[in-house]
PDB file of C-alpha atoms and ligand atoms in Angstrom:
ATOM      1  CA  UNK A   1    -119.612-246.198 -19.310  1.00 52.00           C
ATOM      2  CA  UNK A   2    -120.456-249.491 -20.855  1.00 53.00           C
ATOM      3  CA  UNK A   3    -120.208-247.458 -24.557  1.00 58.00           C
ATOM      4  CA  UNK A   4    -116.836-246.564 -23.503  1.00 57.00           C
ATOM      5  CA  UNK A   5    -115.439-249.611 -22.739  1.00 55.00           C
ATOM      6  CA  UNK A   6    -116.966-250.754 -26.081  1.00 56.00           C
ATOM      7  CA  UNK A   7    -115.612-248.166 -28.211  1.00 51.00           C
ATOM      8  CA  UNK A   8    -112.082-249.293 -26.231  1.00 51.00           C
ATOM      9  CA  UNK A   9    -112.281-252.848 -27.040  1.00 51.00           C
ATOM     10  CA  UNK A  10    -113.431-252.036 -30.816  1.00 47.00           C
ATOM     11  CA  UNK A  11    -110.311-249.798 -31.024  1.00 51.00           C
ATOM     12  CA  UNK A  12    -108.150-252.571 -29.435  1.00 53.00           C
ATOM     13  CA  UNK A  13    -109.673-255.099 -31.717  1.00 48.00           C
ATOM     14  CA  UNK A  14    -108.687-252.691 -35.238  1.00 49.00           C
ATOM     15  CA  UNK A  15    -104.941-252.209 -33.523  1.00 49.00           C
ATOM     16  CA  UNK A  16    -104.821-255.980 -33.314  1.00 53.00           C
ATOM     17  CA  UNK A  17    -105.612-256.856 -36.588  1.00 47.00           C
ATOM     18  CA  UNK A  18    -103.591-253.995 -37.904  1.00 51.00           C
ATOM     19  CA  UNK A  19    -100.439-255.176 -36.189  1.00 49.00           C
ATOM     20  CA  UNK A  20    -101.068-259.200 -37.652  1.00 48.00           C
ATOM     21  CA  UNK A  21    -101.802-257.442 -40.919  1.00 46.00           C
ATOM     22  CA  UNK A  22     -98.707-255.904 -40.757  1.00 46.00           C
ATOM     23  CA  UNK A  23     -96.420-258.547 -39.166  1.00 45.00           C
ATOM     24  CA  UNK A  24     -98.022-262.251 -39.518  1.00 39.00           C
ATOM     25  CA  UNK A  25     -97.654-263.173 -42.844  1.00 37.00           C
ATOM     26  CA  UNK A  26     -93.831-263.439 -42.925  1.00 34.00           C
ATOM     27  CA  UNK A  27     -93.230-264.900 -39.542  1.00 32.00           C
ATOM     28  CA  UNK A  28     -93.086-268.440 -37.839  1.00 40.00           C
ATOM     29  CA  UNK A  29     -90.986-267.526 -34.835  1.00 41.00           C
ATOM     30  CA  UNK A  30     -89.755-269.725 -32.042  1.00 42.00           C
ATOM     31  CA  UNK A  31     -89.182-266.815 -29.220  1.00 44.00           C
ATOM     32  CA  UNK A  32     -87.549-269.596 -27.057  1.00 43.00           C
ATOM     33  CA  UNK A  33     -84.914-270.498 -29.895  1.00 41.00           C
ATOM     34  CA  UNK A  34     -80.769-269.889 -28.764  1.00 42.00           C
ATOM     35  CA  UNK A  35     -79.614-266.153 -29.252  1.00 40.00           C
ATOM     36  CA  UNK A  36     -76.147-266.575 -29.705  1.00 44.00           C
ATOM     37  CA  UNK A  37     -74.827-263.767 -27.220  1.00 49.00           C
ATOM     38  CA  UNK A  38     -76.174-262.826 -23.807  1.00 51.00           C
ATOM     39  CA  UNK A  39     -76.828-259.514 -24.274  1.00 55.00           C
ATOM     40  CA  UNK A  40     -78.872-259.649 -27.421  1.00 56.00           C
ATOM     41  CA  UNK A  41     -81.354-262.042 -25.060  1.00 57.00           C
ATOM     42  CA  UNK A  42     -81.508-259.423 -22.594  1.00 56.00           C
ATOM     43  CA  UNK A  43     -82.138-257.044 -25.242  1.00 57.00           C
ATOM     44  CA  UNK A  44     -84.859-258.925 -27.017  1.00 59.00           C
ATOM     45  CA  UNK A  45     -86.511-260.261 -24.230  1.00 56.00           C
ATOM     46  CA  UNK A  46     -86.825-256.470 -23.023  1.00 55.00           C
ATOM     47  CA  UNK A  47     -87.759-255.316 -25.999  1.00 55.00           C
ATOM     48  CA  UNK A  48     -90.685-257.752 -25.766  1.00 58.00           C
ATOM     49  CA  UNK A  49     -91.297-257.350 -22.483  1.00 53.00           C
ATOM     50  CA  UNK A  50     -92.329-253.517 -23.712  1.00 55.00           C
ATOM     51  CA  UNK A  51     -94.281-254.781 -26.383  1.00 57.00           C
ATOM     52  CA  UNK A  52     -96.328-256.856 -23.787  1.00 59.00           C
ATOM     53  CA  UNK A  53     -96.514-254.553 -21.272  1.00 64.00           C
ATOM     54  CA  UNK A  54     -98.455-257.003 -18.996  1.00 70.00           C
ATOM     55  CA  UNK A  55    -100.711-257.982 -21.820  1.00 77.00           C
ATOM     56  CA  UNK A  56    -100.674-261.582 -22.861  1.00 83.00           C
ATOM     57  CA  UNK A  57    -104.471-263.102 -23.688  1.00 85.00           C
ATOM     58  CA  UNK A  58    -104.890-259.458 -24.524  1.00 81.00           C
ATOM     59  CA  UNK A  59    -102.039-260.111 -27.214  1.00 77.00           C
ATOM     60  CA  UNK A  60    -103.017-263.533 -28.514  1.00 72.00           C
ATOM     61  CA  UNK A  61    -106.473-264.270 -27.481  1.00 82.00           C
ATOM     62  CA  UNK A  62    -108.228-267.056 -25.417  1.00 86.00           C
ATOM     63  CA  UNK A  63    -109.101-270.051 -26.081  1.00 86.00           C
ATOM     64  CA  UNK A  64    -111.542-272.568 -25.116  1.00 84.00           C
ATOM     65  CA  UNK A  65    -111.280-276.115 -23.178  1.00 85.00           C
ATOM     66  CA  UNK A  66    -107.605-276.818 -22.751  1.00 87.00           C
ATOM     67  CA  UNK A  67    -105.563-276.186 -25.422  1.00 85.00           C
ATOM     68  CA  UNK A  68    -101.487-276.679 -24.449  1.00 86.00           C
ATOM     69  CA  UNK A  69    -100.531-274.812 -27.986  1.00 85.00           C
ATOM     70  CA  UNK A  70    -102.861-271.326 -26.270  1.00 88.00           C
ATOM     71  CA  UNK A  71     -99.678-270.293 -24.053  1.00 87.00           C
ATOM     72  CA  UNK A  72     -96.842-267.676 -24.890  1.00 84.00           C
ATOM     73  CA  UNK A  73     -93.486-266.348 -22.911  1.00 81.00           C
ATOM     74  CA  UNK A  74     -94.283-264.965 -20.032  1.00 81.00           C
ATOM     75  CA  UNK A  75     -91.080-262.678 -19.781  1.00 75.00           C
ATOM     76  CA  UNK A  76     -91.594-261.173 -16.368  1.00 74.00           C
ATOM     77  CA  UNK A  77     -91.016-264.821 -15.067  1.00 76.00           C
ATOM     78  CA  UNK A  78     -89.038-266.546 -17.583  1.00 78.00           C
ATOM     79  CA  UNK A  79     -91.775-268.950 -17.676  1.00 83.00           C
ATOM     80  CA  UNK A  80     -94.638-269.589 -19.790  1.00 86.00           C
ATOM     81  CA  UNK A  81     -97.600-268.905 -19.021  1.00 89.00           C
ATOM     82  CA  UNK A  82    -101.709-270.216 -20.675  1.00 90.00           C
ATOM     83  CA  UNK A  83    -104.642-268.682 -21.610  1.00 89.00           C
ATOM     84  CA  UNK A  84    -106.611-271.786 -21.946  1.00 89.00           C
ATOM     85  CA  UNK A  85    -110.292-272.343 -19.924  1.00 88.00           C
ATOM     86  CA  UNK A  86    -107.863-275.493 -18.499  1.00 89.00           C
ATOM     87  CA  UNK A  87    -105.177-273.335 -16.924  1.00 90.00           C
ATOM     88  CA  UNK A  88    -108.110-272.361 -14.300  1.00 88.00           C
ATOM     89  CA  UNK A  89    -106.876-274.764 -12.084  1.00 85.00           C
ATOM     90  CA  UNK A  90    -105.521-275.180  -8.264  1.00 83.00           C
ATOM     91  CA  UNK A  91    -101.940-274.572  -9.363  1.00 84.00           C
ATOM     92  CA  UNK A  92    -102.723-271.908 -12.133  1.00 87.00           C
ATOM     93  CA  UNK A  93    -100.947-270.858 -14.695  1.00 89.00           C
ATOM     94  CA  UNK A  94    -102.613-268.628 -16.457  1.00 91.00           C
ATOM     95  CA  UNK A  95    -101.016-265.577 -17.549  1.00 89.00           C
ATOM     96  CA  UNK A  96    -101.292-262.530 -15.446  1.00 87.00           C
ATOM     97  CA  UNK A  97    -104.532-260.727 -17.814  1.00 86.00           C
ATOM     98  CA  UNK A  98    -106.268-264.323 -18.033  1.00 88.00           C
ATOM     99  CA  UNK A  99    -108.686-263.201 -15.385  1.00 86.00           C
ATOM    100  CA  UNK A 100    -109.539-259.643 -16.408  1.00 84.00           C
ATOM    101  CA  UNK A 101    -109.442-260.589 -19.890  1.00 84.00           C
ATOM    102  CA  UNK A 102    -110.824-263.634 -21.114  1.00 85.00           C
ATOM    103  CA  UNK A 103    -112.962-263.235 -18.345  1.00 81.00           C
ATOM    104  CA  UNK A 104    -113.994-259.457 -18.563  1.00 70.00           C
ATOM    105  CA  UNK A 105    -115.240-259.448 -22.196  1.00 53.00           C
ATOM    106  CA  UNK A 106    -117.818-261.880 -23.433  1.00 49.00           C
ATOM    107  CA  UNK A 107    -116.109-261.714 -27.096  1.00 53.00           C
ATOM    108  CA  UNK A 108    -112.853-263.189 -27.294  1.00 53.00           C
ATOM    109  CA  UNK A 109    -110.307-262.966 -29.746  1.00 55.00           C
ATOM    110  CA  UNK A 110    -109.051-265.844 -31.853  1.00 56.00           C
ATOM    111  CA  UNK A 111    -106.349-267.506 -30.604  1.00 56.00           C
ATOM    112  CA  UNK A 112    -103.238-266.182 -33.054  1.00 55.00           C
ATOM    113  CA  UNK A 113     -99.487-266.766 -32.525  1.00 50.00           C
ATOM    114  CA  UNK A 114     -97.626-263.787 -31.144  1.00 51.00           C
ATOM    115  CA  UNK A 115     -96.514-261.424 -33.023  1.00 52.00           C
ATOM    116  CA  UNK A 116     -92.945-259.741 -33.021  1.00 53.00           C
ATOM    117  CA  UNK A 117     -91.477-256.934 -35.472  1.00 63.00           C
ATOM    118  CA  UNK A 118     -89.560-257.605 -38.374  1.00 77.00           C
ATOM    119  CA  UNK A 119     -85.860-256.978 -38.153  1.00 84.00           C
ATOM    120  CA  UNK A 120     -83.642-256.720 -34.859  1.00 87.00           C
ATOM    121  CA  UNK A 121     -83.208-254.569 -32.447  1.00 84.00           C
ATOM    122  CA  UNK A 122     -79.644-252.797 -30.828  1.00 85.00           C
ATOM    123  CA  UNK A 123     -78.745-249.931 -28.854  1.00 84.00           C
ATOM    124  CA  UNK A 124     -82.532-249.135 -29.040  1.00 80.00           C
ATOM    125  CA  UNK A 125     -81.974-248.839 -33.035  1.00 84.00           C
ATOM    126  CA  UNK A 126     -84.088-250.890 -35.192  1.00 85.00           C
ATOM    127  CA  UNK A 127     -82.684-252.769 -38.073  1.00 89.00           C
ATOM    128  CA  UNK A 128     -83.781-254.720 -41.383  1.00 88.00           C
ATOM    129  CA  UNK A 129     -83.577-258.375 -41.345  1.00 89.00           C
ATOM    130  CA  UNK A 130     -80.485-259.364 -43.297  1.00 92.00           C
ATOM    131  CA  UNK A 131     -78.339-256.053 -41.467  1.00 93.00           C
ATOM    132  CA  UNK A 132     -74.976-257.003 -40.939  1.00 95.00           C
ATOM    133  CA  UNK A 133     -72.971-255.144 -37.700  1.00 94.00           C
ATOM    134  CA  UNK A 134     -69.461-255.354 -36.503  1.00 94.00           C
ATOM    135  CA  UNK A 135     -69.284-255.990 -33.046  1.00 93.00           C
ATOM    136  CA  UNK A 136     -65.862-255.547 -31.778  1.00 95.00           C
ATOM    137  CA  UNK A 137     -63.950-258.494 -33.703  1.00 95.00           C
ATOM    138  CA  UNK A 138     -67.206-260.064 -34.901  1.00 96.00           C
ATOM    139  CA  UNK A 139     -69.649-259.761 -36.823  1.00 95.00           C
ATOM    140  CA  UNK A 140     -73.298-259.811 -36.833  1.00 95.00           C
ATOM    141  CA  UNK A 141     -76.326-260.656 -38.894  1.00 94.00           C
ATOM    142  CA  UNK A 142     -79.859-260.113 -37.952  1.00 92.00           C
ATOM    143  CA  UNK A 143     -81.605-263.139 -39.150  1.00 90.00           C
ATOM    144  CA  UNK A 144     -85.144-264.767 -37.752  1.00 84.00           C
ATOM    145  CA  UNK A 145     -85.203-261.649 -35.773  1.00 83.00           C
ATOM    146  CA  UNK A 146     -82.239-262.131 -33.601  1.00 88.00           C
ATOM    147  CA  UNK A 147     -78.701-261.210 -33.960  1.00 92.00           C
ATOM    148  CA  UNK A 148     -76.302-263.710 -35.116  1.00 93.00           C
ATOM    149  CA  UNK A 149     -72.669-263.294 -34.525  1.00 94.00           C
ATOM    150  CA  UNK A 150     -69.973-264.761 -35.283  1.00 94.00           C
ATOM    151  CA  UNK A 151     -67.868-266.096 -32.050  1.00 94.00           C
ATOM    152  CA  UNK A 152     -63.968-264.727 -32.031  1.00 94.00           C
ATOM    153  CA  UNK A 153     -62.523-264.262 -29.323  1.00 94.00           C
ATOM    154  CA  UNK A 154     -61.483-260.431 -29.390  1.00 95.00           C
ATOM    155  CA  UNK A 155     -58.362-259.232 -28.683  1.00 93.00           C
ATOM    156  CA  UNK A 156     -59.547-256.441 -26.898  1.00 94.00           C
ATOM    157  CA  UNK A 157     -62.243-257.783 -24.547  1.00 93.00           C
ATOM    158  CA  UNK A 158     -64.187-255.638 -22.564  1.00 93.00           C
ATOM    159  CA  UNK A 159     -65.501-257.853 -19.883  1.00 92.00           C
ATOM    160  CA  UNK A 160     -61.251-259.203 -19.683  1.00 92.00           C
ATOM    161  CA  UNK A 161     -60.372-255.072 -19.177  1.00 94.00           C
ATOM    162  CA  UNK A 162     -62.705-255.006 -16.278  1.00 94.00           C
ATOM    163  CA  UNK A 163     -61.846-257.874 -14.544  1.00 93.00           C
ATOM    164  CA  UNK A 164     -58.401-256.983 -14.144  1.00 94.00           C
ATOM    165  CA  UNK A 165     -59.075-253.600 -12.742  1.00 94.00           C
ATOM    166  CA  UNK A 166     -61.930-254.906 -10.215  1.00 93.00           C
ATOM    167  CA  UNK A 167     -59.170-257.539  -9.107  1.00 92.00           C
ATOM    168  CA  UNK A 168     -56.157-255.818  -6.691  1.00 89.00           C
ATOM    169  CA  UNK A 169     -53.166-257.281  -9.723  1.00 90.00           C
ATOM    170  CA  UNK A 170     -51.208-254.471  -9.186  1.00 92.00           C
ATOM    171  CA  UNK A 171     -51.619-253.095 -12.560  1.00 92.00           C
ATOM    172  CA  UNK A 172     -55.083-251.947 -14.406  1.00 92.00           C
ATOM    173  CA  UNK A 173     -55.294-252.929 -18.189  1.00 93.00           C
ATOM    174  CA  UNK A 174     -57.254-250.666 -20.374  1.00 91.00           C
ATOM    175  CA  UNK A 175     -58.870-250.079 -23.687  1.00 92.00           C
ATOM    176  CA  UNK A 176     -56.268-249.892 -26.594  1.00 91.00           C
ATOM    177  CA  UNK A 177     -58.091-248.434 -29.394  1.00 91.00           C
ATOM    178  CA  UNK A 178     -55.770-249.411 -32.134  1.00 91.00           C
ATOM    179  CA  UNK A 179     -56.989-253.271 -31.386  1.00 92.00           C
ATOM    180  CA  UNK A 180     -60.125-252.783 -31.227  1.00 95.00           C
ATOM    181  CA  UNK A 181     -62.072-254.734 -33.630  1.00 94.00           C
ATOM    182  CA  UNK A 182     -59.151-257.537 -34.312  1.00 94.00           C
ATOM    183  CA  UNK A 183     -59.365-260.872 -33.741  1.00 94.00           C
ATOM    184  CA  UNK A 184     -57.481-263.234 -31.428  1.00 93.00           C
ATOM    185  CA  UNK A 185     -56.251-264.768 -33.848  1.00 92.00           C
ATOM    186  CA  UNK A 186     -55.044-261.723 -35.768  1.00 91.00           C
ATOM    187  CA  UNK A 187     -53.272-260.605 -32.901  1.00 90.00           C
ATOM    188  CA  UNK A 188     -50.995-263.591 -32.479  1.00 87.00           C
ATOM    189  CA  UNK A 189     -50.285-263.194 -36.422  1.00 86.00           C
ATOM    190  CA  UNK A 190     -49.478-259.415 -36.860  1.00 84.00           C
ATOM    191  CA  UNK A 191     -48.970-258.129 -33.442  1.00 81.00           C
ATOM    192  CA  UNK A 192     -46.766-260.421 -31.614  1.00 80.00           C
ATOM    193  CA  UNK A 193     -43.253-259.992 -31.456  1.00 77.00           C
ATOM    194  CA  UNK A 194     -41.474-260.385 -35.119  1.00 74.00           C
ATOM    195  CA  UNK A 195     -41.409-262.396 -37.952  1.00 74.00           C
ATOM    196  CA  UNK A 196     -39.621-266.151 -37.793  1.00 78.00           C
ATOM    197  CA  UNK A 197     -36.364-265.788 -39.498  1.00 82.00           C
ATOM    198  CA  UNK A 198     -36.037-266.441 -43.099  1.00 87.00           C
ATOM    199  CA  UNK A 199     -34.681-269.980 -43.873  1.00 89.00           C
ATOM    200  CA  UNK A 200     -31.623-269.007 -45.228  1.00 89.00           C
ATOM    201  CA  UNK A 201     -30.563-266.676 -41.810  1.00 87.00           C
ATOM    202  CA  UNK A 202     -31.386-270.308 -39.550  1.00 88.00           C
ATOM    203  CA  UNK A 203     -29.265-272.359 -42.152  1.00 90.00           C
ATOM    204  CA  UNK A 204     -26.400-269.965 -41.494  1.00 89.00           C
ATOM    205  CA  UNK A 205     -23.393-270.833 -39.718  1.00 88.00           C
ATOM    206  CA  UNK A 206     -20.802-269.647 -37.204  1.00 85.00           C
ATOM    207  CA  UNK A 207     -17.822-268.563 -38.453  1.00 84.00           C
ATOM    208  CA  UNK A 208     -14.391-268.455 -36.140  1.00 83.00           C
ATOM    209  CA  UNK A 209     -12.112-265.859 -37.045  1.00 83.00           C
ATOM    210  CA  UNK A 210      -8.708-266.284 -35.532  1.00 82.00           C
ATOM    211  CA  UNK A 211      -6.313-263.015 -35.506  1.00 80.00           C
ATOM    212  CA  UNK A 212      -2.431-263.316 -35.258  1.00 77.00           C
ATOM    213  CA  UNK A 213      -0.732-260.018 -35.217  1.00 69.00           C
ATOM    214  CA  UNK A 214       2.474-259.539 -36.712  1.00 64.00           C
TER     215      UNK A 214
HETATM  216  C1  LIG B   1     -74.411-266.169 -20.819  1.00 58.43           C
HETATM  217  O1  LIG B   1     -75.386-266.669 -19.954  1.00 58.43           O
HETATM  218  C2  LIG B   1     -75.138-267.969 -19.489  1.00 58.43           C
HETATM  219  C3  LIG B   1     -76.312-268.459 -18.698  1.00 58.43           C
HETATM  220  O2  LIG B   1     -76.992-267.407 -18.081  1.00 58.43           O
HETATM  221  C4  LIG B   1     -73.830-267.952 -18.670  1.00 58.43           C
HETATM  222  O3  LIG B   1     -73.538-269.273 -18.198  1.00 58.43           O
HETATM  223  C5  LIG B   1     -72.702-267.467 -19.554  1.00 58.43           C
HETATM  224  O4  LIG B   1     -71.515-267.381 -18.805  1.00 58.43           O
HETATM  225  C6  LIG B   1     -73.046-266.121 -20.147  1.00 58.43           C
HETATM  226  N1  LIG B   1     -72.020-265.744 -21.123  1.00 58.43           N
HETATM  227  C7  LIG B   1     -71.444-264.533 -21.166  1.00 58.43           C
HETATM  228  C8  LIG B   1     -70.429-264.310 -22.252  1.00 58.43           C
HETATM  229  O5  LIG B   1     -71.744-263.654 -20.369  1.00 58.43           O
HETATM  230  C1  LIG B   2     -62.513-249.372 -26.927  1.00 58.43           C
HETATM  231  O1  LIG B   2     -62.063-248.530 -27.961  1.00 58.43           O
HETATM  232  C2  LIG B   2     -62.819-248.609 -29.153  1.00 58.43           C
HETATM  233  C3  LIG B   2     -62.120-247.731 -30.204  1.00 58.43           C
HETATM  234  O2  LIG B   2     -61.861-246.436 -29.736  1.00 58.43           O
HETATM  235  C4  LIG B   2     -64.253-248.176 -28.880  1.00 58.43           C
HETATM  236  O3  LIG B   2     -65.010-248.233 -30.067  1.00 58.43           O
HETATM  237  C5  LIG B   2     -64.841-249.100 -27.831  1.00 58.43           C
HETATM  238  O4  LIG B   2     -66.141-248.717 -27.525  1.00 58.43           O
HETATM  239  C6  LIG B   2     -63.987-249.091 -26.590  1.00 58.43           C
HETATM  240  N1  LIG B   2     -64.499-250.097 -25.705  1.00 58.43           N
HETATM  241  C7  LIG B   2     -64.651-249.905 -24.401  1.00 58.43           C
HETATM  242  C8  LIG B   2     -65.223-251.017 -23.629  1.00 58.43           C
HETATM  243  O5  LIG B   2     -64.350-248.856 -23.868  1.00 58.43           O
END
């Protein structure tokens, strides 16, 4: 029994330092920094979420005394959450392995930063930092790991189509394909009624024409 929980945490311990091989020496992340559209939050915090799976000294280690830089995300909560001796306290806040991990095994880890993927993550597809998307009228770049995009207001908006047909309006609005993709902006220059009159049509003038019959 004992062999076999060895054998586990020797495994565990050659998957960690595979993974920070393979992923520490490009990164100094800040997971709390701004994504710059809602859902790419929701999608990266999921995505770590998975990664954690309930695992956070068992991700980054433990760490002796107190130590206030020994903490990471703690998703679940949208808090953070310490794996410091010091976060043993009355009001605890540990994260949710502290107990069964730093206080299960006799060997800990070294402390280490967390550790995300390269690249970004959509639609459950993974892509290569520097990737460039359209998303409806703007577009995207995945850069530190998150998804920057630029902020247009579409002309087609989604969450604008749905909104009118939750609300009783009397009419429903719907998806027109052929804007998809444009721009505001775009639409108010090429889609909008017609052209302003050339200069020479406004400088024109009206001309009375009398008629005398004979
Ligand atoms: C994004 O989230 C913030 C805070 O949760 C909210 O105030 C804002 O309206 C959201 N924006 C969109 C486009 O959903
Ligand atoms: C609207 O139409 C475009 C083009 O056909 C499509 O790509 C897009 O997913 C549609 N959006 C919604 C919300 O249905």
């Amino acid at each position: 029994m004992w062999i076999g929980y060895k054998i586990l945490i020797v495994s565990h311990l050659i998957t960690e330092i595979w993974a920070e091989k393979q992923y520490l020496p490009q990164r100094e992340v800040d997971p709390g920094a701004d994504f710059t559209r809602n859902h790419t939050v929701l999608e990266g915090t999921r995505f770590k979420r998975a990664i954690y799976k309930g695992q956070y000294c068992r991700s980054f280690g433990c760490c002796e005394d107190r130590d206030d830089g020994c903490v990471t995300q703690f998703y679940e909560m949208n808090a953070l959450c310490y794996c410091d001796k010091f976060c043993e306290r009355e009001n605890s806040d540990c994260c949710p392995d502290y107990k069964s991990f730093c206080h299960g095994e006799k060997e800990w880890l070294p402390h280490t930063k967390p550790w995300y993927p390269e690249g970004c993550l959509r639609d459950g597809q993974h892509y290569e930092e520097g990737s460039v998307i359209k998303e409806n009228c703007n577009s995207c770049t995945c850069s530190g790991q998150q998804w920057k995009c630029s902020q247009h207001v579409c002309l087609v908006e989604p969450e604008l189509i749905d909104h009118v047909n939750k609300g009783d309006y009397g009419w429903t609005a719907q998806n027109y394909s052929q804007f998809w993709g444009m721009t505001l902006e775009e639409g108010f220059k090429y889609r909008l009624g017609t052209l302003p009159p050339s200069p020479m049509l406004l400088s024109m003038n009206e001309v009375t024409v009398s008629v005398f019959s004979v």
